[in-house]
CSV table of N, CA and C in Angstrom, one decimal:
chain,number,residue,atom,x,y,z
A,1056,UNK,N,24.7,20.5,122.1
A,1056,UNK,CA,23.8,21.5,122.6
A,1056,UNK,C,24.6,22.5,123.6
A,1057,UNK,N,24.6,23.9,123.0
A,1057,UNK,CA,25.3,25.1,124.0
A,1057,UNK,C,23.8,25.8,124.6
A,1058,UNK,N,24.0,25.6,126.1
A,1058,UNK,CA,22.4,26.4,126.4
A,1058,UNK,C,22.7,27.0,127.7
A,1059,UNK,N,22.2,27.9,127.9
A,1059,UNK,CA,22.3,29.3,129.2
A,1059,UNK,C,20.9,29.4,129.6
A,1060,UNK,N,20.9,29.8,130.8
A,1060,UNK,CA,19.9,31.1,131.1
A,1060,UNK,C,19.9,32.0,131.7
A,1061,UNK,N,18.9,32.9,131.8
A,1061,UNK,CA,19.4,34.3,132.6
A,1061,UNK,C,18.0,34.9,132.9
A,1062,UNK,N,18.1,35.4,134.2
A,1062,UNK,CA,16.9,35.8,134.7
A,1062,UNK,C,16.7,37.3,134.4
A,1063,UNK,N,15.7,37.9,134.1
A,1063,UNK,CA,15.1,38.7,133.1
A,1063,UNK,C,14.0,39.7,133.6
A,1064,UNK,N,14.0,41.0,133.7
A,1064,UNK,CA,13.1,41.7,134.5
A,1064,UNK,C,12.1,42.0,132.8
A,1065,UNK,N,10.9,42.0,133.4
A,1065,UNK,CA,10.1,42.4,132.2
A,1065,UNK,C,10.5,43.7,131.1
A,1066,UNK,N,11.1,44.7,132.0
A,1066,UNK,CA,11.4,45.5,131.3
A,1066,UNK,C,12.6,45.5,130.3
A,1067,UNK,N,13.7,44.2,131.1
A,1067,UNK,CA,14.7,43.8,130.3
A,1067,UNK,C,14.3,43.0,129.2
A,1068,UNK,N,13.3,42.1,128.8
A,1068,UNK,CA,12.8,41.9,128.1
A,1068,UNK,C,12.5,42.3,126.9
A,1069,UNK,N,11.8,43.5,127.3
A,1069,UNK,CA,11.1,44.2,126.4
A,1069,UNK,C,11.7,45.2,125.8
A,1070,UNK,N,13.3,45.2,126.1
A,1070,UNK,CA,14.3,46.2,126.0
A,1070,UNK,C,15.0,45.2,124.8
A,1071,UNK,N,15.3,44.3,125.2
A,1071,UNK,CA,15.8,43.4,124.5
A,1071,UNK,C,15.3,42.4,123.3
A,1072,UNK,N,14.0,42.4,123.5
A,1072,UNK,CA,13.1,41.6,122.4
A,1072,UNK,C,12.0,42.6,121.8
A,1073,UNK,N,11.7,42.1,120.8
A,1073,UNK,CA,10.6,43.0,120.1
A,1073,UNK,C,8.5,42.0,120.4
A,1074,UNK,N,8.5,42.7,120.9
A,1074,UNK,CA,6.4,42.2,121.1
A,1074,UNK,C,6.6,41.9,122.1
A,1075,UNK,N,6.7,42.3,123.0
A,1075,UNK,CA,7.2,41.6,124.4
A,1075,UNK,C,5.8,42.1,125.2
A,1076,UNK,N,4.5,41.7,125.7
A,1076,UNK,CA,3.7,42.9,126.0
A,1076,UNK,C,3.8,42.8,127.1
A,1077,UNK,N,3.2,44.8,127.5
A,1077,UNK,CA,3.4,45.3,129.0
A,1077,UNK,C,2.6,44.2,130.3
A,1078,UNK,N,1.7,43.3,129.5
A,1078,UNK,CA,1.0,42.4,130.7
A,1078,UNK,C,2.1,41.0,131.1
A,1079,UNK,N,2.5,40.9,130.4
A,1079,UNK,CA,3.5,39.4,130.6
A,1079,UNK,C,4.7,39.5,131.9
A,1080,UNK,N,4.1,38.5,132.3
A,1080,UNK,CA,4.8,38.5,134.1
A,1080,UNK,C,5.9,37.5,133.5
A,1081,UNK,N,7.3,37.5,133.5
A,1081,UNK,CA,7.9,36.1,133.8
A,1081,UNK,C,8.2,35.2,134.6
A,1082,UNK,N,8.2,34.1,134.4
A,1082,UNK,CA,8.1,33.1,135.5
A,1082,UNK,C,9.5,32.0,135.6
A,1083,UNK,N,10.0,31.9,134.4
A,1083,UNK,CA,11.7,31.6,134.5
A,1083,UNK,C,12.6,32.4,134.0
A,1084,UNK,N,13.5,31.6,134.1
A,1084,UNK,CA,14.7,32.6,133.5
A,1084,UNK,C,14.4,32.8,132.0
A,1085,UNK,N,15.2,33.0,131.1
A,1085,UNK,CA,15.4,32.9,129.7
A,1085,UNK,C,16.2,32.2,129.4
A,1086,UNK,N,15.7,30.9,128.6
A,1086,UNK,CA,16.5,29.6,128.2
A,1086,UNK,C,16.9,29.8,127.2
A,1087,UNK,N,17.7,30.2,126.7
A,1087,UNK,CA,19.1,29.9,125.6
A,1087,UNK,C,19.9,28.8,125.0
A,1088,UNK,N,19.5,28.6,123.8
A,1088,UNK,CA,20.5,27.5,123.4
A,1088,UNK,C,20.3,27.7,122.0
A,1089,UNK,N,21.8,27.0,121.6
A,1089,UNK,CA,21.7,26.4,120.0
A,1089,UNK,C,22.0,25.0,119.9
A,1090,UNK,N,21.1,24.5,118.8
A,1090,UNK,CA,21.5,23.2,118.9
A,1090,UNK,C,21.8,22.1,117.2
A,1091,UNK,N,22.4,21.2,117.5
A,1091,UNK,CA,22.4,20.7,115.8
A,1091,UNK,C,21.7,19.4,115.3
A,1092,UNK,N,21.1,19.1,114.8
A,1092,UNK,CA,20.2,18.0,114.7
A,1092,UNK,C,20.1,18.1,113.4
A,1093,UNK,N,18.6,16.8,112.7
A,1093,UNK,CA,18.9,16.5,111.7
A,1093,UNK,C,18.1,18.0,111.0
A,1094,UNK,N,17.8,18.3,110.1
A,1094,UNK,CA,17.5,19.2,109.4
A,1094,UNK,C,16.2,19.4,109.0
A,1095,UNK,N,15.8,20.4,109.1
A,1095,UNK,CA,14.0,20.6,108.8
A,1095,UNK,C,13.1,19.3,109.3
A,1096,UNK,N,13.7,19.1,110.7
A,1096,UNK,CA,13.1,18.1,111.5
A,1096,UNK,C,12.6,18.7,112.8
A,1097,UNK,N,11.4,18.4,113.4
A,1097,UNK,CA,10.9,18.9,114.5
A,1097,UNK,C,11.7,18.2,115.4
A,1098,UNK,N,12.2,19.0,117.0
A,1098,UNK,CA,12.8,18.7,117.7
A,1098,UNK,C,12.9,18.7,119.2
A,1099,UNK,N,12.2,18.3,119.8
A,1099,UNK,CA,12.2,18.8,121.5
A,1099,UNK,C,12.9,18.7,122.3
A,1100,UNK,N,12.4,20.0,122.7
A,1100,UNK,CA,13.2,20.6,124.4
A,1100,UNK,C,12.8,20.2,125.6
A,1101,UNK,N,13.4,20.4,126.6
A,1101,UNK,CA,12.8,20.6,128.0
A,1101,UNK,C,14.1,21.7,128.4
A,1102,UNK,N,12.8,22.3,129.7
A,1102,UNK,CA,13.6,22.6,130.8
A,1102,UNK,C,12.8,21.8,131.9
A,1103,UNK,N,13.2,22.4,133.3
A,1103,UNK,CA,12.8,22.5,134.3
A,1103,UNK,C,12.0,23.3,135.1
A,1104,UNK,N,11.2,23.9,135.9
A,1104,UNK,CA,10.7,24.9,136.3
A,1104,UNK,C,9.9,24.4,137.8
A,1105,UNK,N,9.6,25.3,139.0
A,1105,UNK,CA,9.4,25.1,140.0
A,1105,UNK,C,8.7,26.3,140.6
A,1106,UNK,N,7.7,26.5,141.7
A,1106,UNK,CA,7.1,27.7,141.9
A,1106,UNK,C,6.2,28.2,141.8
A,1107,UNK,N,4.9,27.5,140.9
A,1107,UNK,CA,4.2,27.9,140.2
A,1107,UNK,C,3.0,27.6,140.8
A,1108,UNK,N,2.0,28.4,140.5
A,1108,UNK,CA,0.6,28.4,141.1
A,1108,UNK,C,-0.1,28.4,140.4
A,1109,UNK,N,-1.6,28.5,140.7
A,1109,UNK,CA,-3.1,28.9,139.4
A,1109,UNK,C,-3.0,27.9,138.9
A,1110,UNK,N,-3.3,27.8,137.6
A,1110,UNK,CA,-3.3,27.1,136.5
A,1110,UNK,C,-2.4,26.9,135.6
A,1111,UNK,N,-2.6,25.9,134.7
A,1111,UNK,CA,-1.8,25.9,133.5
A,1111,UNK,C,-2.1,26.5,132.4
A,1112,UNK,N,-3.8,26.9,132.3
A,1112,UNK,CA,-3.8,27.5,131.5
A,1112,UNK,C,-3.5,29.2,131.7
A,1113,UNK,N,-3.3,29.5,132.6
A,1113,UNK,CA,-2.9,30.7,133.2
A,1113,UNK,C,-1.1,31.0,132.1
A,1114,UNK,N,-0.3,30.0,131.8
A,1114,UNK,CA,0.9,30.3,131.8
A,1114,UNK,C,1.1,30.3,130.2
A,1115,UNK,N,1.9,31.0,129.6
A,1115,UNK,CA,2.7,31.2,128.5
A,1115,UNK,C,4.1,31.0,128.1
A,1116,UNK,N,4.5,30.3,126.7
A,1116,UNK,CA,5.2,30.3,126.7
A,1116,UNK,C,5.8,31.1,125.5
A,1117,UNK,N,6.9,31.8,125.4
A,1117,UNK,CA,6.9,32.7,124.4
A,1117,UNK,C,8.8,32.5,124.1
A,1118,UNK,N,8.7,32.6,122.2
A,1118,UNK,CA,9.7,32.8,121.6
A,1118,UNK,C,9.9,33.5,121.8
A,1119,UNK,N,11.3,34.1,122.0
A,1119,UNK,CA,11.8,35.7,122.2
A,1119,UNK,C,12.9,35.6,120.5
A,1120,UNK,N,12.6,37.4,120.5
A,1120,UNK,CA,13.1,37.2,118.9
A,1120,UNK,C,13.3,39.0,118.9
A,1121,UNK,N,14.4,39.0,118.4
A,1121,UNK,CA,14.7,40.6,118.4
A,1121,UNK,C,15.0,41.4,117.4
A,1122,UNK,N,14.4,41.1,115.8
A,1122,UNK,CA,14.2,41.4,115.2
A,1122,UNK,C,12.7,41.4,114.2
A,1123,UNK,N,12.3,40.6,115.1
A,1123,UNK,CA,10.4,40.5,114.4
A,1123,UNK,C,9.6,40.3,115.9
A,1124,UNK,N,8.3,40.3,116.1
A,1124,UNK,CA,7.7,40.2,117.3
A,1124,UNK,C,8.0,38.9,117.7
A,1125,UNK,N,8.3,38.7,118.7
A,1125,UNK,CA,7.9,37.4,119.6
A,1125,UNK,C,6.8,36.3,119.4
A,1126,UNK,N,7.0,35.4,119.7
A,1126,UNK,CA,5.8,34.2,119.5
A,1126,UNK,C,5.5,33.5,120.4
A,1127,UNK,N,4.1,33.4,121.1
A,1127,UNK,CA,3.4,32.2,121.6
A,1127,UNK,C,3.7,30.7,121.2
A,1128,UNK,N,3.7,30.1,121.8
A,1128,UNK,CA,3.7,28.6,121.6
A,1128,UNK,C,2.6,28.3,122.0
A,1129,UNK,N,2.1,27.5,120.9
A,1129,UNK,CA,0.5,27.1,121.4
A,1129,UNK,C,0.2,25.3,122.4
A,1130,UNK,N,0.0,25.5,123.5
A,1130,UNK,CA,-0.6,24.7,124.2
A,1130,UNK,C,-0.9,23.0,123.3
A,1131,UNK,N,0.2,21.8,123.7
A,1131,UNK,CA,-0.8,20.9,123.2
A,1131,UNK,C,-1.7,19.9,123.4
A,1132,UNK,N,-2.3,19.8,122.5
A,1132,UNK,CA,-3.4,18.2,123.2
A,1132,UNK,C,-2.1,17.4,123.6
A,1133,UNK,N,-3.0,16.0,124.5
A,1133,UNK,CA,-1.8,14.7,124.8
A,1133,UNK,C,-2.0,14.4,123.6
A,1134,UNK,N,-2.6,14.1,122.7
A,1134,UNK,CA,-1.7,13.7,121.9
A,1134,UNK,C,-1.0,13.7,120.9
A,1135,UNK,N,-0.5,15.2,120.9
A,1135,UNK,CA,0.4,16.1,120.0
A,1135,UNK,C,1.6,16.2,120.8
A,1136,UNK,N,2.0,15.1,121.9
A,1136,UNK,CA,2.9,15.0,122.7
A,1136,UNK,C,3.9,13.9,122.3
A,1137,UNK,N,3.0,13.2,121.0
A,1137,UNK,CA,3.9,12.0,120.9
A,1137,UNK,C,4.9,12.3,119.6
A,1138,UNK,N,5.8,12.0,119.8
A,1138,UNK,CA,7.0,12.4,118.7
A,1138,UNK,C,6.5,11.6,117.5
A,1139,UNK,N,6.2,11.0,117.1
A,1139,UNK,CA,5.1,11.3,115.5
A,1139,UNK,C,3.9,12.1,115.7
A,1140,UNK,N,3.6,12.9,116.3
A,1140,UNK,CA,2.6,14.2,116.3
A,1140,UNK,C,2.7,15.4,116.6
A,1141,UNK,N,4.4,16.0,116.6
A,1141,UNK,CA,4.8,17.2,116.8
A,1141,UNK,C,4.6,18.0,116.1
A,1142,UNK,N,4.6,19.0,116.3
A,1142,UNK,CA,3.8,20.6,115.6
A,1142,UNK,C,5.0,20.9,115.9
A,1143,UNK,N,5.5,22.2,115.1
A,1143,UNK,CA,6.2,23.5,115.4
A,1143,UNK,C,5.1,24.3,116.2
A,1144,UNK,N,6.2,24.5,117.1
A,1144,UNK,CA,6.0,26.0,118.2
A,1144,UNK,C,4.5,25.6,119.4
A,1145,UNK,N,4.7,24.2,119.6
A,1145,UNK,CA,4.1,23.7,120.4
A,1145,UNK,C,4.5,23.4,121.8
A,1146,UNK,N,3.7,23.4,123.2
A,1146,UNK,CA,4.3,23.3,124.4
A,1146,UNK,C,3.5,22.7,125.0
A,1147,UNK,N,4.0,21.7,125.9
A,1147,UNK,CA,3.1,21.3,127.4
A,1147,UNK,C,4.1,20.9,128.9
A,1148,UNK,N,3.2,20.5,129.6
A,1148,UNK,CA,4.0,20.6,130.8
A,1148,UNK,C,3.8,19.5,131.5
A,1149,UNK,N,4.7,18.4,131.9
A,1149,UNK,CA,4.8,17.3,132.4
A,1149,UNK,C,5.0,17.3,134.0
A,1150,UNK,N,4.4,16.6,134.8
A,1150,UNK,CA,4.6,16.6,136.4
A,1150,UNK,C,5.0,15.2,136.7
A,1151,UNK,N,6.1,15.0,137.0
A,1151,UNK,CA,6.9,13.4,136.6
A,1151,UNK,C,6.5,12.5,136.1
A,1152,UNK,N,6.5,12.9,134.8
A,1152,UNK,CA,6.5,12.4,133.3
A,1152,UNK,C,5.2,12.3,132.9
A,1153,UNK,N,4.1,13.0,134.3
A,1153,UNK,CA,2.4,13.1,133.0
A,1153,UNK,C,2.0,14.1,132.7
A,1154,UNK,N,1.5,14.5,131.6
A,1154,UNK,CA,0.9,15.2,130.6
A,1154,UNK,C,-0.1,16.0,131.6
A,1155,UNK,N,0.1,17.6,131.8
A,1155,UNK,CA,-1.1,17.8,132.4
A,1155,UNK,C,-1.6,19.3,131.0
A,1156,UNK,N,-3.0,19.0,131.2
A,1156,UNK,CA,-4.3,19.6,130.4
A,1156,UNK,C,-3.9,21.1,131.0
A,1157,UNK,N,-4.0,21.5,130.5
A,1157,UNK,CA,-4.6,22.9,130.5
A,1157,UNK,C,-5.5,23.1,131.6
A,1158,UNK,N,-6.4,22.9,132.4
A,1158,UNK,CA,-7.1,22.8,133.6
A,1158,UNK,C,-6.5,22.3,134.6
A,1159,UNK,N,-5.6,21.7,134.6
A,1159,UNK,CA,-4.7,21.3,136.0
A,1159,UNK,C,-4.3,22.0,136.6
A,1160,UNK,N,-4.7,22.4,138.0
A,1160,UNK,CA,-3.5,23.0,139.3
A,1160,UNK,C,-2.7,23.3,139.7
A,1161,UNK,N,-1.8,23.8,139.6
A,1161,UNK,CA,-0.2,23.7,139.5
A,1161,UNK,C,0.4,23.3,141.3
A,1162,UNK,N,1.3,23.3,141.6
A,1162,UNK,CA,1.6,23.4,143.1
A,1162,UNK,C,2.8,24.0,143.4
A,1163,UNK,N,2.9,24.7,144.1
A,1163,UNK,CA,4.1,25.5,144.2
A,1163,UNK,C,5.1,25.0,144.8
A,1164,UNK,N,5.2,23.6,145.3
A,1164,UNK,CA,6.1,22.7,145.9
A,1164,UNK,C,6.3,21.9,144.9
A,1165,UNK,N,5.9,21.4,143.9
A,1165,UNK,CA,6.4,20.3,142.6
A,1165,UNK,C,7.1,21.0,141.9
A,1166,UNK,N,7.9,20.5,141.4
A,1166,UNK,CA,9.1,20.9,140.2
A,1166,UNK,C,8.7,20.0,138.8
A,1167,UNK,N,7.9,21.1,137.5
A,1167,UNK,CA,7.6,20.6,136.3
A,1167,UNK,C,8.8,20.9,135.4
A,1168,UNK,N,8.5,19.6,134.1
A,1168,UNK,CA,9.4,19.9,132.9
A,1168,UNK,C,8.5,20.8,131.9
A,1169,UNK,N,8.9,21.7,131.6
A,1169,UNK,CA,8.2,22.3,130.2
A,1169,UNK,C,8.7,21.8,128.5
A,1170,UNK,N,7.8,21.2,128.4
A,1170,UNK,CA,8.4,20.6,126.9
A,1170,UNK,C,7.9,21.8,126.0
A,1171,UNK,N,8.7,21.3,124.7
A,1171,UNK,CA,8.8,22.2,123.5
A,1171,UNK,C,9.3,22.0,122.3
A,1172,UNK,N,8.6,21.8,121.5
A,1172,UNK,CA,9.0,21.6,119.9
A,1172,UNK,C,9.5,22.9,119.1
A,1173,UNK,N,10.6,22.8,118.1
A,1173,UNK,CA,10.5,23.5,117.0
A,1173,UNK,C,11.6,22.6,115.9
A,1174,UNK,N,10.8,23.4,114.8
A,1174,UNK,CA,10.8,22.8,113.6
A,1174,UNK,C,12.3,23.5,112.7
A,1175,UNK,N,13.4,22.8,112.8
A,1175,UNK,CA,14.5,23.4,112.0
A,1175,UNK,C,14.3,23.9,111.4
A,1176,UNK,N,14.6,25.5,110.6
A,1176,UNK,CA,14.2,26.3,109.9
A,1176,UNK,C,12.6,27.0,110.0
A,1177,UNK,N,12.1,26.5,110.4
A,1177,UNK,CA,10.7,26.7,111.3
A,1177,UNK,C,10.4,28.2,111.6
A,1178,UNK,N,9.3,29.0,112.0
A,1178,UNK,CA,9.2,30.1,112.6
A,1178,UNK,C,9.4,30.0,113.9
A,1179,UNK,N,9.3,29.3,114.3
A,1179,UNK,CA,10.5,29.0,115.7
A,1179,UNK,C,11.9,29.2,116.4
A,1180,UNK,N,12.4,29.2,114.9
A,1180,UNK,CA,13.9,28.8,114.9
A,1180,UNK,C,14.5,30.2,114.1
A,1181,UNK,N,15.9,30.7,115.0
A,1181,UNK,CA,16.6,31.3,114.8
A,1181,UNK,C,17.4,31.6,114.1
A,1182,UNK,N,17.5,30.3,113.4
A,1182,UNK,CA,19.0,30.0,112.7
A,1182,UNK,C,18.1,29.4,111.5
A,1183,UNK,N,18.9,30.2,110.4
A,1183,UNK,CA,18.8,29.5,109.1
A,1183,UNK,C,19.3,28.2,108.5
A,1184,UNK,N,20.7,28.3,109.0
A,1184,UNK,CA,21.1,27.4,108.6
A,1184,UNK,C,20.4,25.8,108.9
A,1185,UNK,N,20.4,25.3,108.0
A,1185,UNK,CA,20.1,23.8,107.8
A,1185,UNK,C,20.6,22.8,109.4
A,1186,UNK,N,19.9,22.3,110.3
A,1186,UNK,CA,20.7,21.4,111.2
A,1186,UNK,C,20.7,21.9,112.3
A,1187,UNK,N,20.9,23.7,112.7
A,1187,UNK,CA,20.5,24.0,113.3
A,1187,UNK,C,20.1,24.9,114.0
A,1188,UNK,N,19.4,25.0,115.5
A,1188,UNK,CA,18.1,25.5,115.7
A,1188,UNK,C,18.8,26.3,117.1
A,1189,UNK,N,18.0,27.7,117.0
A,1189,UNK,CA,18.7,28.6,118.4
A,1189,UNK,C,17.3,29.0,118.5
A,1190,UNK,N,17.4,29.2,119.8
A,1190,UNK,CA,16.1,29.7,120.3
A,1190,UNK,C,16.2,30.2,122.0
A,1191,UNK,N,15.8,31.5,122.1
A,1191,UNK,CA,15.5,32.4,123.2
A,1191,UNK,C,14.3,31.7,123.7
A,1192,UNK,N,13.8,31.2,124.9
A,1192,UNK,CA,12.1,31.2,125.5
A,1192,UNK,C,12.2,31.5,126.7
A,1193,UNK,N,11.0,31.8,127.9
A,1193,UNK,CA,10.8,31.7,128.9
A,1193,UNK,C,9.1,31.9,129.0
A,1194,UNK,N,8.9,31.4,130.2
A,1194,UNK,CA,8.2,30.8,130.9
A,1194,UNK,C,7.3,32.0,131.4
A,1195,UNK,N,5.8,32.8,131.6
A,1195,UNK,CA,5.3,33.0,132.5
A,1195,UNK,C,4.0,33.7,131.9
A,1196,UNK,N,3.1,34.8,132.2
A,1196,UNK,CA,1.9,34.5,132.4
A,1196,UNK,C,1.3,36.2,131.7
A,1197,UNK,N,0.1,36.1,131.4
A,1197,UNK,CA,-0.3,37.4,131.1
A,1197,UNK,C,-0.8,38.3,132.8
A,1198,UNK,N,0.0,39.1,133.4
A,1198,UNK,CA,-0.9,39.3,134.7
A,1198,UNK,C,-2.4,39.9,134.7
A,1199,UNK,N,-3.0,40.2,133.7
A,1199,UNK,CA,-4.5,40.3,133.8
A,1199,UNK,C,-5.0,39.4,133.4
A,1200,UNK,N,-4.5,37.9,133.7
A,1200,UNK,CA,-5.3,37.0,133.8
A,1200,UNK,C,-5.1,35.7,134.5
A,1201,UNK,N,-3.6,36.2,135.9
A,1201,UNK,CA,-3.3,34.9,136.4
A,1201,UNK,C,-2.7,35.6,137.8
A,1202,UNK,N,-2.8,34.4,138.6
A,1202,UNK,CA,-1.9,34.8,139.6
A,1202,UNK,C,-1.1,34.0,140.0
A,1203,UNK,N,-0.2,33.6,139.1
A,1203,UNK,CA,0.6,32.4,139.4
A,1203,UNK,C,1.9,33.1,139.7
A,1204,UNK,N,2.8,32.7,140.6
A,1204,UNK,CA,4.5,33.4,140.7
A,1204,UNK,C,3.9,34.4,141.6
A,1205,UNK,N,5.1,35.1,141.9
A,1205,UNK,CA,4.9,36.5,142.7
A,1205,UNK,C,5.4,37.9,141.7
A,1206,UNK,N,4.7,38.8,142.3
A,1206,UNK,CA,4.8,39.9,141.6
A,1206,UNK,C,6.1,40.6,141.3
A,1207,UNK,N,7.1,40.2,141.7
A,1207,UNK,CA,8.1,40.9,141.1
A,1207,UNK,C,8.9,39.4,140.2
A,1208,UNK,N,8.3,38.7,139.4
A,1208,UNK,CA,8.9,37.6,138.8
A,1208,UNK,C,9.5,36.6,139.1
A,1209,UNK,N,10.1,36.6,140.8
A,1209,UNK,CA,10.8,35.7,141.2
A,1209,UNK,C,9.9,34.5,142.2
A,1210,UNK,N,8.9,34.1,141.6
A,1210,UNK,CA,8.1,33.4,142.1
A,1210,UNK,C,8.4,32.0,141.1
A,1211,UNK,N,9.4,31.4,140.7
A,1211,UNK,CA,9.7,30.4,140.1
A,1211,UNK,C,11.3,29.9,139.5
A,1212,UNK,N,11.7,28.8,139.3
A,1212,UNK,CA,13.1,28.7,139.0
A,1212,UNK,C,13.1,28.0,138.1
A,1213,UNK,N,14.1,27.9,136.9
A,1213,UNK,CA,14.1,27.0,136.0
A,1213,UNK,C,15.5,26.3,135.8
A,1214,UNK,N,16.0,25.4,135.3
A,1214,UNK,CA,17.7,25.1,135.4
A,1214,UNK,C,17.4,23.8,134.1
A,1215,UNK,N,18.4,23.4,133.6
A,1215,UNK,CA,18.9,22.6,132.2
A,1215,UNK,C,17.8,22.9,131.0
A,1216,UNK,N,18.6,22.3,129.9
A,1216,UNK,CA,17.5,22.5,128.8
A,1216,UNK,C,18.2,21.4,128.0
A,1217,UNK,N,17.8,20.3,127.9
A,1217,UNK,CA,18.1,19.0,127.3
A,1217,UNK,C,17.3,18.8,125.7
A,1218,UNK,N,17.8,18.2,124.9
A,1218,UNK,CA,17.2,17.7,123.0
A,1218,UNK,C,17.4,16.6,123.3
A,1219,UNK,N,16.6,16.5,122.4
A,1219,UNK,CA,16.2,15.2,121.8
A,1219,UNK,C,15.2,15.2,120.6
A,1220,UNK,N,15.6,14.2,119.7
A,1220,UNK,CA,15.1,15.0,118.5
A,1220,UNK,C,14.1,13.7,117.8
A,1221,UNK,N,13.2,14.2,117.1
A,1221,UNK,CA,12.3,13.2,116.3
A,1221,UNK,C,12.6,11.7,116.1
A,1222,UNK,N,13.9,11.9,115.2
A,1222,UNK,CA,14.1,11.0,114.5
A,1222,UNK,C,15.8,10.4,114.8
């Protein structure tokens, strides 16, 4: 696993990715990586992230992709958390190691993992080739509908992005 990130002003974003929209606050850096695994097998990520306020359903998580629009990752149930029930292009967010809902609180003093699935070859996934998987994401919020982070983006931190894969 080769993985970066880099912190990201909306406008650099939107300079750099295609569907990027004018309401989307970010809340981490932009996680970067490629990685190799078994093939047309779903596979999860984490990072790290810290800072955060409102809610969880307040936050977004979005593919970045610079040649077709961008993609949401859709929010999952617990129990589309369990690695025989992964979805492509699915996300949730763990507060030392529990599952929190979409209605949970965030605190701006806890440090969460953001998990994330994608599916080798997947609409998720970057890379054609068979095995493996590149993928641009970050972390944050539509601002007409959250007030999580602070207004110039730097209201949160993110650092590693670790695999681990299905099977």
């Amino acid at each position: 696993l080769n993985s970066d990130s880099t912190s990201k002003s909306l406008q650099q974003l939107k300079d750099e990715y295609q569907g990027v929209s004018d309401d989307f606050q970010p809340y981490s850096e932009v996680v970067s990586f490629t990685a190799t695994g078994a093939g047309n097998e779903i596979h999860e990520f984490t990072f790290d992230t810290s800072g955060l306020s409102g809610s969880v359903s307040d936050l977004l998580l979005l593919k970045l992709k610079d040649s077709e629009n961008s993609l949401e990752f859709f929010y999952a149930l617990e129990d589309e958390t369990i690695p025989d029930s992964y979805l492509d292009g699915t996300w949730w967010l763990m507060d030392s190691g529990i599952y929190q809902d979409r209605s949970a609180t965030l605190d701006v003093e806890k440090q969460y993992t953001i998990h994330f699935t994608i599916q080798d070859n997947g609409d998720y996934d970057l890379d054609d080739v068979e095995g493996v998987i590149k993928d641009p994401t970050v972390l944050g919020a539509s601002v007409e509908s959250t007030d999580t982070g602070t207004d110039d983006g730097g209201g949160s931190s993110s650092s590693g992005c670790f695999i681990s894969s299905l099977k």
